[in-house]
Short mmCIF file of N, CA and C in Angstrom, two decimals:
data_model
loop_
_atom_site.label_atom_id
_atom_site.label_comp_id
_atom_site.label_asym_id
_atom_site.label_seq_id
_atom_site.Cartn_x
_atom_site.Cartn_y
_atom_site.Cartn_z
N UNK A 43 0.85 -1.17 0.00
CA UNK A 43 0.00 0.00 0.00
C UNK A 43 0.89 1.22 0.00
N UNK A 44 0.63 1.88 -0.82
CA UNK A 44 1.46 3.56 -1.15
C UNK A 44 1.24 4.51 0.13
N UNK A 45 2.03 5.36 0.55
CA UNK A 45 1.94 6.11 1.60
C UNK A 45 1.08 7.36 0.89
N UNK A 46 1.51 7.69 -0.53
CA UNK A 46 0.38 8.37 -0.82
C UNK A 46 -1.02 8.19 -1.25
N UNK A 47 -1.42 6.78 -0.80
CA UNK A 47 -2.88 6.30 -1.11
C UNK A 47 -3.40 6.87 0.25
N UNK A 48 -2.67 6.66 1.99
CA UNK A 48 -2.77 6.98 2.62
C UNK A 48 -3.16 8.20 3.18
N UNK A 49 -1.99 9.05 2.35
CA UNK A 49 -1.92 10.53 2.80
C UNK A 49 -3.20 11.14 2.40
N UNK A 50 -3.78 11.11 1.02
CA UNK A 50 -4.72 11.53 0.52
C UNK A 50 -6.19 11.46 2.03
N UNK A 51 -5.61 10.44 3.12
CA UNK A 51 -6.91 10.58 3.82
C UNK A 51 -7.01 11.19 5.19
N UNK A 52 -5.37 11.64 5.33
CA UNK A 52 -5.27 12.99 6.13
C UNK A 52 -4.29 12.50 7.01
N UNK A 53 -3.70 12.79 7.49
CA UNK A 53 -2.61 12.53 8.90
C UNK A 53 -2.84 11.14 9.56
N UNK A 54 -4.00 11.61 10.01
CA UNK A 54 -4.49 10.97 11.23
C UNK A 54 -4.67 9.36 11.00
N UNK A 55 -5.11 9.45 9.28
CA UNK A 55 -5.45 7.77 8.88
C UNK A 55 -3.91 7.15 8.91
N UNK A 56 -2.77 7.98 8.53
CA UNK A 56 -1.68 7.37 8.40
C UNK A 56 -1.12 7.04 9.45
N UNK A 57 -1.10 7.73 11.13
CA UNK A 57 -0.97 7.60 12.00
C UNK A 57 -1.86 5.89 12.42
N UNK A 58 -3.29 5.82 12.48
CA UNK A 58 -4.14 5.07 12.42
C UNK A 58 -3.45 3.66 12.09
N UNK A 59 -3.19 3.86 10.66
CA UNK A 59 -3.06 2.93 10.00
C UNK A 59 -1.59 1.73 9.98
N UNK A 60 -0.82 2.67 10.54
CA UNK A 60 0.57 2.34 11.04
C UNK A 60 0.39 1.45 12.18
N UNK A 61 -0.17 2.27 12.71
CA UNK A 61 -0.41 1.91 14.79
C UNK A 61 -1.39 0.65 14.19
N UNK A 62 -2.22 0.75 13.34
CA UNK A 62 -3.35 -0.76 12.79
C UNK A 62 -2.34 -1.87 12.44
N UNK A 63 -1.31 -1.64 11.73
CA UNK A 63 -1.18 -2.78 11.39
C UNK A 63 0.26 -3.47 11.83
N UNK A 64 1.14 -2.89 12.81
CA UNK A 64 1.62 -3.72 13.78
C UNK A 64 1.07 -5.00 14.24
N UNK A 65 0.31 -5.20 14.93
CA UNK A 65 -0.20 -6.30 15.75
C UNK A 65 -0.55 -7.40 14.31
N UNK A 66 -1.33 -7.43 13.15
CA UNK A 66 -1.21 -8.33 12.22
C UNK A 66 0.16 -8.62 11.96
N UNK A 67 1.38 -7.98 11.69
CA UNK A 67 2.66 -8.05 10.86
C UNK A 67 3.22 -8.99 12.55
N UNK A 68 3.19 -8.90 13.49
CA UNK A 68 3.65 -9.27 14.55
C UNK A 68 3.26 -10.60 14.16
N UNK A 69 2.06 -10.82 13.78
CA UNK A 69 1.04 -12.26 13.91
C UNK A 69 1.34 -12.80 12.56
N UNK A 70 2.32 -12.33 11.90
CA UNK A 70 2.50 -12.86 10.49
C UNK A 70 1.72 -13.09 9.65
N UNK A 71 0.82 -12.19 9.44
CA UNK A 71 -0.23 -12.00 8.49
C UNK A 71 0.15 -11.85 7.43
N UNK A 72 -0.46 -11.81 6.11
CA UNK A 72 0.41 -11.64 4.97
C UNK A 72 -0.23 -10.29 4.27
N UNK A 73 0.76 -9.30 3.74
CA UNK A 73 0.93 -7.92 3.69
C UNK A 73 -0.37 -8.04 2.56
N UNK A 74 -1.38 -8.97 1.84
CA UNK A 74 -2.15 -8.78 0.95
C UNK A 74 -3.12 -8.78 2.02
N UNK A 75 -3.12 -9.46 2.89
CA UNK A 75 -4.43 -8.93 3.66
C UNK A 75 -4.37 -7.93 4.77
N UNK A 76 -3.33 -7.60 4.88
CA UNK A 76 -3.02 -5.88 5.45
C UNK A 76 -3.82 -4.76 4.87
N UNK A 77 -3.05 -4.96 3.38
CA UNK A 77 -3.61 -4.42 2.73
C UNK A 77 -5.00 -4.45 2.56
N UNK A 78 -5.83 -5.30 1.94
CA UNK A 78 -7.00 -5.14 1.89
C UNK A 78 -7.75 -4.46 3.12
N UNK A 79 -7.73 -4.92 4.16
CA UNK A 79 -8.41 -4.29 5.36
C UNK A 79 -7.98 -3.13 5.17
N UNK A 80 -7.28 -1.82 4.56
CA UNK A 80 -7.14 -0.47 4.52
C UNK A 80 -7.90 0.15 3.21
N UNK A 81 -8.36 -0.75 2.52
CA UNK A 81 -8.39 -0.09 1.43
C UNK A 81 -10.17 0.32 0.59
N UNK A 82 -10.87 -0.35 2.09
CA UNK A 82 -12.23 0.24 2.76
C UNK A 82 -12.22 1.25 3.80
N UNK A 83 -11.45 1.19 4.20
CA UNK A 83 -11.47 2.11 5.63
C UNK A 83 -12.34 3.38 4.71
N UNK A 84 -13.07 3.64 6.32
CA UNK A 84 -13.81 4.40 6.34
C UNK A 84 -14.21 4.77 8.10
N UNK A 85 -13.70 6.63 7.96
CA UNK A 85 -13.98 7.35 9.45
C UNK A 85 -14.93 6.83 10.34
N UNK A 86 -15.28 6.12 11.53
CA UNK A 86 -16.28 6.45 11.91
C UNK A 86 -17.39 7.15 12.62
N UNK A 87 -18.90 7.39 12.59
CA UNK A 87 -19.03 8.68 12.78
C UNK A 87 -19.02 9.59 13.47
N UNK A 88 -18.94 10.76 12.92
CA UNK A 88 -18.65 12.04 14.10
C UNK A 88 -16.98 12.17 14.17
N UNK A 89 -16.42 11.34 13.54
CA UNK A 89 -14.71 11.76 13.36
C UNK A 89 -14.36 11.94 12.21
N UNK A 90 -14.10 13.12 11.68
CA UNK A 90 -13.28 13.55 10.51
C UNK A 90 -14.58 13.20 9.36
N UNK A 91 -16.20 13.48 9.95
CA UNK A 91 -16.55 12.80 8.37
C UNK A 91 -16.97 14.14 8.04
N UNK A 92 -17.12 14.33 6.47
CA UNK A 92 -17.61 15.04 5.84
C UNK A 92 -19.05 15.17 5.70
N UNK A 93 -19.71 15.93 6.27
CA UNK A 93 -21.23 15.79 5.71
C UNK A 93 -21.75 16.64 4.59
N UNK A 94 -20.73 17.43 4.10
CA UNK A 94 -21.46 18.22 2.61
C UNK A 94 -20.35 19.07 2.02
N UNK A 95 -20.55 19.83 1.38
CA UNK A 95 -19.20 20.51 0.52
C UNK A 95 -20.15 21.88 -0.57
N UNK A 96 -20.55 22.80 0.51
CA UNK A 96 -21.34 23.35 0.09
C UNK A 96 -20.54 24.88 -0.43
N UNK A 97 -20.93 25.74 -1.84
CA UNK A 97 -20.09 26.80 -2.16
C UNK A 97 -18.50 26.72 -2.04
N UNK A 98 -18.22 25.10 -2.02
CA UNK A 98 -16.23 24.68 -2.13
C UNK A 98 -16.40 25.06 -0.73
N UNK A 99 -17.12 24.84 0.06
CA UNK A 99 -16.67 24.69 1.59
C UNK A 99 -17.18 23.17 2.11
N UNK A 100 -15.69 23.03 2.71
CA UNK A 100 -16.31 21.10 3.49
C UNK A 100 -16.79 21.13 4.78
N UNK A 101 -17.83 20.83 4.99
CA UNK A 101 -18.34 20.68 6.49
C UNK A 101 -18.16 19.57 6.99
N UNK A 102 -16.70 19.58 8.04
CA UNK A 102 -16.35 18.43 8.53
C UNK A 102 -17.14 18.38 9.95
N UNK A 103 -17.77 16.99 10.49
CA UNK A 103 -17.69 16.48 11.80
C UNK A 103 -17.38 16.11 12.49
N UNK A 104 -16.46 16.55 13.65
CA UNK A 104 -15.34 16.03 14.16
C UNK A 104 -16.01 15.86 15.76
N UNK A 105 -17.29 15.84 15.52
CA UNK A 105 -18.03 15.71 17.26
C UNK A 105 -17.37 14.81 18.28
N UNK A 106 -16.99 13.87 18.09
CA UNK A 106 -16.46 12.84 18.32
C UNK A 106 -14.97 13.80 19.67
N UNK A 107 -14.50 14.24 18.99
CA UNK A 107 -12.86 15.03 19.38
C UNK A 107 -13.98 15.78 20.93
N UNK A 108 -13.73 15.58 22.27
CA UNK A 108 -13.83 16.03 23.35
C UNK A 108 -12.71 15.92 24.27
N UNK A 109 -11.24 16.20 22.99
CA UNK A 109 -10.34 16.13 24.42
C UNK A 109 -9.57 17.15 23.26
N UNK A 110 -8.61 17.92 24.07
CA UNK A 110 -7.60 18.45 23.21
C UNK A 110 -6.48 17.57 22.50
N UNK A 111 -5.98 16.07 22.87
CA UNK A 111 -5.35 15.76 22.01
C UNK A 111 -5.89 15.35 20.39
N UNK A 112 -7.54 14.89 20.46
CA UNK A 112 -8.33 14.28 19.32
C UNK A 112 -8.50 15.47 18.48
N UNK A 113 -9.15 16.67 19.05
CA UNK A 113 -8.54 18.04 18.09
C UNK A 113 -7.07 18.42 17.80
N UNK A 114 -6.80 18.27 18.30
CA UNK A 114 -5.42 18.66 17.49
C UNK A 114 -4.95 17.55 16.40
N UNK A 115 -5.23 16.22 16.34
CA UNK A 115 -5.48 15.58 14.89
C UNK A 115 -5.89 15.77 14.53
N UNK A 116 -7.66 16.55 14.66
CA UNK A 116 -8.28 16.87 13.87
C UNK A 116 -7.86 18.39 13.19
N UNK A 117 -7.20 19.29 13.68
CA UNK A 117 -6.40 20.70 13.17
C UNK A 117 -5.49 20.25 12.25
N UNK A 118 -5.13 19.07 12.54
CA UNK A 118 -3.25 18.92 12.19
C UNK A 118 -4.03 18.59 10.67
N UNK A 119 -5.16 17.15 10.52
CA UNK A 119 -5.84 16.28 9.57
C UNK A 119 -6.10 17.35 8.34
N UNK A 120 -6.73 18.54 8.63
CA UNK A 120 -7.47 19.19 7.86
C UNK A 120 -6.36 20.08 6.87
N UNK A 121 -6.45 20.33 5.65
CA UNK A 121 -5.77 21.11 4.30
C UNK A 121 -5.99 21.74 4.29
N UNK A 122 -7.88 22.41 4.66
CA UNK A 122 -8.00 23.64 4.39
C UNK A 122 -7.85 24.52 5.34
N UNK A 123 -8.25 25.58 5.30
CA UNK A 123 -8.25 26.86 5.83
C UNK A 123 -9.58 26.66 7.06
N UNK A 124 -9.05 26.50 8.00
CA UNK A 124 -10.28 26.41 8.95
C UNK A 124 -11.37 27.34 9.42
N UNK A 125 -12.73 27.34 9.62
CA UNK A 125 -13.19 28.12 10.55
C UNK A 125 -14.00 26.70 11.50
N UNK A 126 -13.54 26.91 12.88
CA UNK A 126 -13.55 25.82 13.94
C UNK A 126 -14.80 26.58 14.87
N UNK A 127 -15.73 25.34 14.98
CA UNK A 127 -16.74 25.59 15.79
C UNK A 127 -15.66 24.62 16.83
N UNK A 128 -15.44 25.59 18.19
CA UNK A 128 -15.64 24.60 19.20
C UNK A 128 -15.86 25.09 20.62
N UNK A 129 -15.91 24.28 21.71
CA UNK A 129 -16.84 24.54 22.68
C UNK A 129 -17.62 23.11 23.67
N UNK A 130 -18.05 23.88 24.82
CA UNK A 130 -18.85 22.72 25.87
C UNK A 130 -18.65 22.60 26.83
N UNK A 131 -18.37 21.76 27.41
CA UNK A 131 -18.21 22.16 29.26
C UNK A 131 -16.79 21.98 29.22
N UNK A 132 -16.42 23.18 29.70
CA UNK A 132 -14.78 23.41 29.51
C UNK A 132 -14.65 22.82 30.12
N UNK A 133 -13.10 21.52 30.69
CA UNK A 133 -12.83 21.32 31.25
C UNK A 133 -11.35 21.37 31.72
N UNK A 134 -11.09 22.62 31.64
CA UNK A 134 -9.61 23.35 32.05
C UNK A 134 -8.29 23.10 31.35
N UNK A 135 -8.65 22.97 29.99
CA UNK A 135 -7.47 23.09 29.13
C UNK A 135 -6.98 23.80 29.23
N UNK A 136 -5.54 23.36 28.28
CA UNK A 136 -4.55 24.20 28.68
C UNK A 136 -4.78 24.10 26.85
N UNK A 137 -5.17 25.66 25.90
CA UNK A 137 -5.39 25.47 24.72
C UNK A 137 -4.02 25.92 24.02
N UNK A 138 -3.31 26.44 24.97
CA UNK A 138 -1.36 26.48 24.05
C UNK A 138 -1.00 25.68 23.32
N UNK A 139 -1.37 24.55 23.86
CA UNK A 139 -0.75 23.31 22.67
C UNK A 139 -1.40 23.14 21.73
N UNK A 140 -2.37 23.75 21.27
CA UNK A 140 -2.81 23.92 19.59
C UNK A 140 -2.55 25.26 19.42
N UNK A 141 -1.67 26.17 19.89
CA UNK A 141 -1.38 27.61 19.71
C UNK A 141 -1.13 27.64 17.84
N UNK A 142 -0.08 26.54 17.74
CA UNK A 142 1.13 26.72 16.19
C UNK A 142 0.13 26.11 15.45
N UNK A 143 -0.91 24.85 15.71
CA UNK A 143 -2.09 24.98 14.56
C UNK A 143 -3.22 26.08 14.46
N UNK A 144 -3.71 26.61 15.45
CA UNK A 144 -4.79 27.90 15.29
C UNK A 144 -4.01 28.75 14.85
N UNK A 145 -2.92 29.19 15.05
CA UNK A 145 -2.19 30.34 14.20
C UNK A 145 -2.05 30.26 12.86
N UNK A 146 -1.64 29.13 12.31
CA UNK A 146 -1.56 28.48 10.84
C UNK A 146 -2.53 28.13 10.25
N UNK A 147 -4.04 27.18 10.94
CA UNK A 147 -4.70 26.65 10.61
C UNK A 147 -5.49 27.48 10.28
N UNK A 148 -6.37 28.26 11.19
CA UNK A 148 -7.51 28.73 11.65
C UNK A 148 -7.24 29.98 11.28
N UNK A 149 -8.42 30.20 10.75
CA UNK A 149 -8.81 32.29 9.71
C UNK A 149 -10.30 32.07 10.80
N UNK A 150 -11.03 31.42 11.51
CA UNK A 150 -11.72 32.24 11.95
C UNK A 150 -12.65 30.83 13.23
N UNK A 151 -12.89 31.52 14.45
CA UNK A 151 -13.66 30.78 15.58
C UNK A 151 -15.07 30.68 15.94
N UNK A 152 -15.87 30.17 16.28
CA UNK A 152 -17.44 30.08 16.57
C UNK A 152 -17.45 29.46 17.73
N UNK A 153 -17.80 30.27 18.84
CA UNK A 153 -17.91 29.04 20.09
C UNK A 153 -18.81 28.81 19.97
N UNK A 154 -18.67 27.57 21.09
CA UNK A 154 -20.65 26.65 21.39
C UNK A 154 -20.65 26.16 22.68
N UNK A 155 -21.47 26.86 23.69
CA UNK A 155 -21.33 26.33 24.60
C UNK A 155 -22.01 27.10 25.52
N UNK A 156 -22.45 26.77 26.75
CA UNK A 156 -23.05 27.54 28.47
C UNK A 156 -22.10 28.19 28.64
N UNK A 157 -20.97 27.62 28.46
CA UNK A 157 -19.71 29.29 29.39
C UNK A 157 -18.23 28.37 28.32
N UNK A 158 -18.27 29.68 27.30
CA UNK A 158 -16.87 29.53 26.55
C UNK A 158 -16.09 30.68 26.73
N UNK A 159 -15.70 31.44 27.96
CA UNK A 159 -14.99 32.08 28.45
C UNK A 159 -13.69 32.06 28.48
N UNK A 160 -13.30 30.79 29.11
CA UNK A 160 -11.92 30.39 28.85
C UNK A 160 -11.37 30.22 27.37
N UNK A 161 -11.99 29.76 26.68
CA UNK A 161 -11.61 29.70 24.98
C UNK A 161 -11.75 30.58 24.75
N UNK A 162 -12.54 32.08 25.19
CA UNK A 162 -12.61 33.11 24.36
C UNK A 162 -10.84 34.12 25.17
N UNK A 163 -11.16 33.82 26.18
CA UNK A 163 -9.50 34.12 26.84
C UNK A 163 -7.94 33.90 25.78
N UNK A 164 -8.59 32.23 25.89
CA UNK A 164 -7.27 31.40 24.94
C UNK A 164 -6.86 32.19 23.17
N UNK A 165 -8.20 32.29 22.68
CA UNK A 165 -7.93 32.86 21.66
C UNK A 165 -8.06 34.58 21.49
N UNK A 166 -8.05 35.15 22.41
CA UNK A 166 -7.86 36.62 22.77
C UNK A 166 -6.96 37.32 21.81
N UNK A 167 -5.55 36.55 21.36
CA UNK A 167 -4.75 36.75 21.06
C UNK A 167 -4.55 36.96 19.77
N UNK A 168 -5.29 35.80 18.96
CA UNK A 168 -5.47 35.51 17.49
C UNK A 168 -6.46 36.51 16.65
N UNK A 169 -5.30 36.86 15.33
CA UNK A 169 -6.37 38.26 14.69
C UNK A 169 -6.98 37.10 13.94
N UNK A 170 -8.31 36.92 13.84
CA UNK A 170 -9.02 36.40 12.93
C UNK A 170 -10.51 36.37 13.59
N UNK A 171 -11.50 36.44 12.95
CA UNK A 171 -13.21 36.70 13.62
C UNK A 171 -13.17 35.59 14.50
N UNK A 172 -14.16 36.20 15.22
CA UNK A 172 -14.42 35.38 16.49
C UNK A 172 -16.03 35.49 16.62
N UNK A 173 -17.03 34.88 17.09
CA UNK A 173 -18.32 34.98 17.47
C UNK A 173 -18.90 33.83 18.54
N UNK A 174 -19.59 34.60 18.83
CA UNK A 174 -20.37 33.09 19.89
C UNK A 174 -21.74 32.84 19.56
N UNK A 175 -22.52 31.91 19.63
CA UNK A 175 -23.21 30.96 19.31
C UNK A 175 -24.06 30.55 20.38
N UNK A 176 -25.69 30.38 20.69
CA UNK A 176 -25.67 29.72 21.19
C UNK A 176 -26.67 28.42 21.33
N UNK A 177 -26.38 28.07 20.05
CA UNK A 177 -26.93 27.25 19.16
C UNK A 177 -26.66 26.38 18.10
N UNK A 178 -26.43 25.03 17.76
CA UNK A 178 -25.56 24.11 16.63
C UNK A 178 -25.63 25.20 15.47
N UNK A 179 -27.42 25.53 15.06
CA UNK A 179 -27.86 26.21 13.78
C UNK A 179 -27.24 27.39 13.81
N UNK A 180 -26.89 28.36 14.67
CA UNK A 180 -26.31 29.49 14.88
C UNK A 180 -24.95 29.64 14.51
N UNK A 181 -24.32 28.19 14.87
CA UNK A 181 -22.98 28.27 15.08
C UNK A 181 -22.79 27.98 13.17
N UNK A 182 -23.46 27.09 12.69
CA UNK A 182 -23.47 26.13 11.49
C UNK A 182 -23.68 27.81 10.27
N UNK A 183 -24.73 28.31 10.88
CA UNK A 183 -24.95 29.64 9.61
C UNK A 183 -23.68 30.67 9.79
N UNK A 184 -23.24 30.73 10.89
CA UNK A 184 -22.27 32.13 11.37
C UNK A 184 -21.01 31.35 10.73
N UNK A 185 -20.86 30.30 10.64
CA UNK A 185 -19.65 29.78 9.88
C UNK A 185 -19.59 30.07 8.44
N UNK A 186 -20.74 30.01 7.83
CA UNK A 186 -21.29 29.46 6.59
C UNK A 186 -20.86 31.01 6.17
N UNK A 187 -21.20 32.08 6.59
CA UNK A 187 -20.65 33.59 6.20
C UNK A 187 -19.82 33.98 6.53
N UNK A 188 -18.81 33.08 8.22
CA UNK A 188 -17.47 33.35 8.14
C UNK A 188 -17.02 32.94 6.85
N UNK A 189 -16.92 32.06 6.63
CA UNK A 189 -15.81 31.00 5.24
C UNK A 189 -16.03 31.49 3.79
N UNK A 190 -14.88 30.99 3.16
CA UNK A 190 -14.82 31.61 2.31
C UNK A 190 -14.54 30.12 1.10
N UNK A 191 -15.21 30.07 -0.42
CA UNK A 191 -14.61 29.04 -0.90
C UNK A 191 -13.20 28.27 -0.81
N UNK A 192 -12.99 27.10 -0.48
CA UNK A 192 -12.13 26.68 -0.40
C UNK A 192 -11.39 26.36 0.69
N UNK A 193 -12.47 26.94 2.03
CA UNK A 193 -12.25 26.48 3.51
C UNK A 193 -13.01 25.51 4.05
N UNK A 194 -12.51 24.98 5.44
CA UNK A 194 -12.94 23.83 5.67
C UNK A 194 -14.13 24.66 7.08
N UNK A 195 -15.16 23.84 7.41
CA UNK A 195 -15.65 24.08 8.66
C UNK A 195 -15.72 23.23 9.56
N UNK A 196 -15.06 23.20 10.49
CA UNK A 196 -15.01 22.13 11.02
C UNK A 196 -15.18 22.05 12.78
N UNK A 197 -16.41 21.36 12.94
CA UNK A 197 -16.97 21.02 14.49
C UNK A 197 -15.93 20.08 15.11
N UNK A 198 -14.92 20.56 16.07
CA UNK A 198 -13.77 19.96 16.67
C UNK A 198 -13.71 20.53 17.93
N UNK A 199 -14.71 19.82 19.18
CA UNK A 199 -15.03 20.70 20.19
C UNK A 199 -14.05 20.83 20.98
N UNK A 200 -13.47 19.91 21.27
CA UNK A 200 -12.39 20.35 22.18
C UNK A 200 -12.65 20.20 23.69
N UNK A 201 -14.43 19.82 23.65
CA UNK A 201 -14.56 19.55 25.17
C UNK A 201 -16.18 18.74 25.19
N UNK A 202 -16.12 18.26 26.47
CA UNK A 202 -17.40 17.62 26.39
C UNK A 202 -18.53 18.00 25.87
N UNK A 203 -19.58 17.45 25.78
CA UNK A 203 -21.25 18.16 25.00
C UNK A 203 -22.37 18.04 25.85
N UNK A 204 -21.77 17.95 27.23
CA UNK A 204 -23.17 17.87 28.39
C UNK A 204 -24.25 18.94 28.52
N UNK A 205 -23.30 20.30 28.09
CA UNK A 205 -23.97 21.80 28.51
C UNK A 205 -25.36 21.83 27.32
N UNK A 206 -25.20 21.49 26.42
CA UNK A 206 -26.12 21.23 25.47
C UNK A 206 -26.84 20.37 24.34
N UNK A 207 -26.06 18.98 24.62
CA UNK A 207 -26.06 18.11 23.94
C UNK A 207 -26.06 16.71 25.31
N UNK A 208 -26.74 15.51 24.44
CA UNK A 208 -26.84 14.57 25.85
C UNK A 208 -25.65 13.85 25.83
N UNK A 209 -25.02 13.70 24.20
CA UNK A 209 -23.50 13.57 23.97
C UNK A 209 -22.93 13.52 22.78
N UNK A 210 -21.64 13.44 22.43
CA UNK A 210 -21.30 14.14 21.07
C UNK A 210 -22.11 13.37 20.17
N UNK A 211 -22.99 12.38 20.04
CA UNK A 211 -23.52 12.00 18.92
C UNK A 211 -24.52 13.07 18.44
N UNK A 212 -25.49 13.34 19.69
CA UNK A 212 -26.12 14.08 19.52
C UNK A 212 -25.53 15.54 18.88
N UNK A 213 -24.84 16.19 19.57
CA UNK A 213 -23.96 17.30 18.91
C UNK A 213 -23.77 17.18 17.56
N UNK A 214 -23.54 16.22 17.08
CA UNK A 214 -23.01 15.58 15.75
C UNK A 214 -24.07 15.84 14.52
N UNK A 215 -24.98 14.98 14.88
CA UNK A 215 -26.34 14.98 14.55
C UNK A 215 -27.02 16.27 14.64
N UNK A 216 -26.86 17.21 15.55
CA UNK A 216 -27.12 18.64 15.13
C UNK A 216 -26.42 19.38 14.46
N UNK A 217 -25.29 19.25 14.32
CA UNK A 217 -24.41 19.74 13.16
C UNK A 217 -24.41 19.35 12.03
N UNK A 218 -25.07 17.52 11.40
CA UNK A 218 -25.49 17.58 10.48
C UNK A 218 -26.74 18.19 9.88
N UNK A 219 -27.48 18.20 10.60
CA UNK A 219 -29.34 18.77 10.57
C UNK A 219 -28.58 20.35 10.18
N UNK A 220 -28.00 21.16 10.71
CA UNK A 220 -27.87 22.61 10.58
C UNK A 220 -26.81 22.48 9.23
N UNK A 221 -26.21 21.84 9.03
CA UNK A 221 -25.46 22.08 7.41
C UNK A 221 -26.25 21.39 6.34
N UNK A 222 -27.26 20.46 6.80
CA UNK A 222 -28.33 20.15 5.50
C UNK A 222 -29.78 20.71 5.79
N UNK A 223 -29.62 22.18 6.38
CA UNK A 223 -30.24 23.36 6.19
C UNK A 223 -29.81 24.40 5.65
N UNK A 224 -28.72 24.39 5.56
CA UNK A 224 -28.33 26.09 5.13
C UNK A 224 -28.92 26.00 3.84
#
């Protein structure tokens, strides 16, 4: 299997896919059926999936990501030009360590959440729009006129979904409903 069959499916699958197939190669599996098991893969949901690609903008779902290390694959994963919905019951990150991807990544923020204070602190710093939300549909339209063709939008909360959601599926599922409304 080509590393650029891989790459084409973002960082994170190649990371994935590495860390996947140790334990077969250990077990002496044979590299044709390595292969095959990669060459379906497919995200599952609420991580990294795409639910539409509307005006050359991709509306990724990354509901799934409620910790800062799963977003920051999901920052690192993404090509385009971000505008990042994220948000929820903070739970006392420390958001520095995605400082060098929001600086690079990210042209613009949408929180979501009962109290995104601390994220609005964290990104205090960063020139690029900022708004708050307090609503999936709110957050989903205020993106839709942040972005610009050829950017990505992408729901990568960064923290739990208790404050408004019963859990990221649900979150998920409202972020699809609000991008197959716009």
């Amino acid at each position: 299997m080509s590393f650029e069959m891989l790459a084409t499916q973002g960082q994170t699958t190649i990371y994935d896919s590495l860390a996947a197939s140790i334990g077969p190669k250990i077990r002496n599996l044979r590299k044709e059926k390595i292969k095959e098991s990669f060459y379906g893969f497919q995200h599952a949901g609420h991580r990294l999936e795409t639910v539409a690609i509307i005006r050359d903008m991709e509306f990724i779902n990354d509901s799934k990501s409620s910790t800062l290390n799963s977003t920051w694959f999901a920052l690192e994963s993404v090509s385009r030009p971000i505008i990042w919905i994220v948000g929820g019951v903070e739970p006392g990150n420390d958001y520095s360590v995605l400082r060098h991807l929001i600086r690079t990544k990210v042209r613009g923020v949408i929180f979501l959440g009962a109290d995104t204070s601390r994220l609005q602190e964290a990104m205090a710093g960063f020139d690029f729009p900022k708004t708050v939300s307090a609503t999936m549909e709110e957050a989903v339209e205020a993106s839709y006129y942040m972005g610009k063709p050829g950017y990505a939008v992408l729901l990568s909360p960064a923290c739990p979904s208790f404050d408004l959601f019963r859990n990221y599926e649900e979150r998920g599922q409202a972020f699809r409903k609000a991008v197959k409304n716009l």
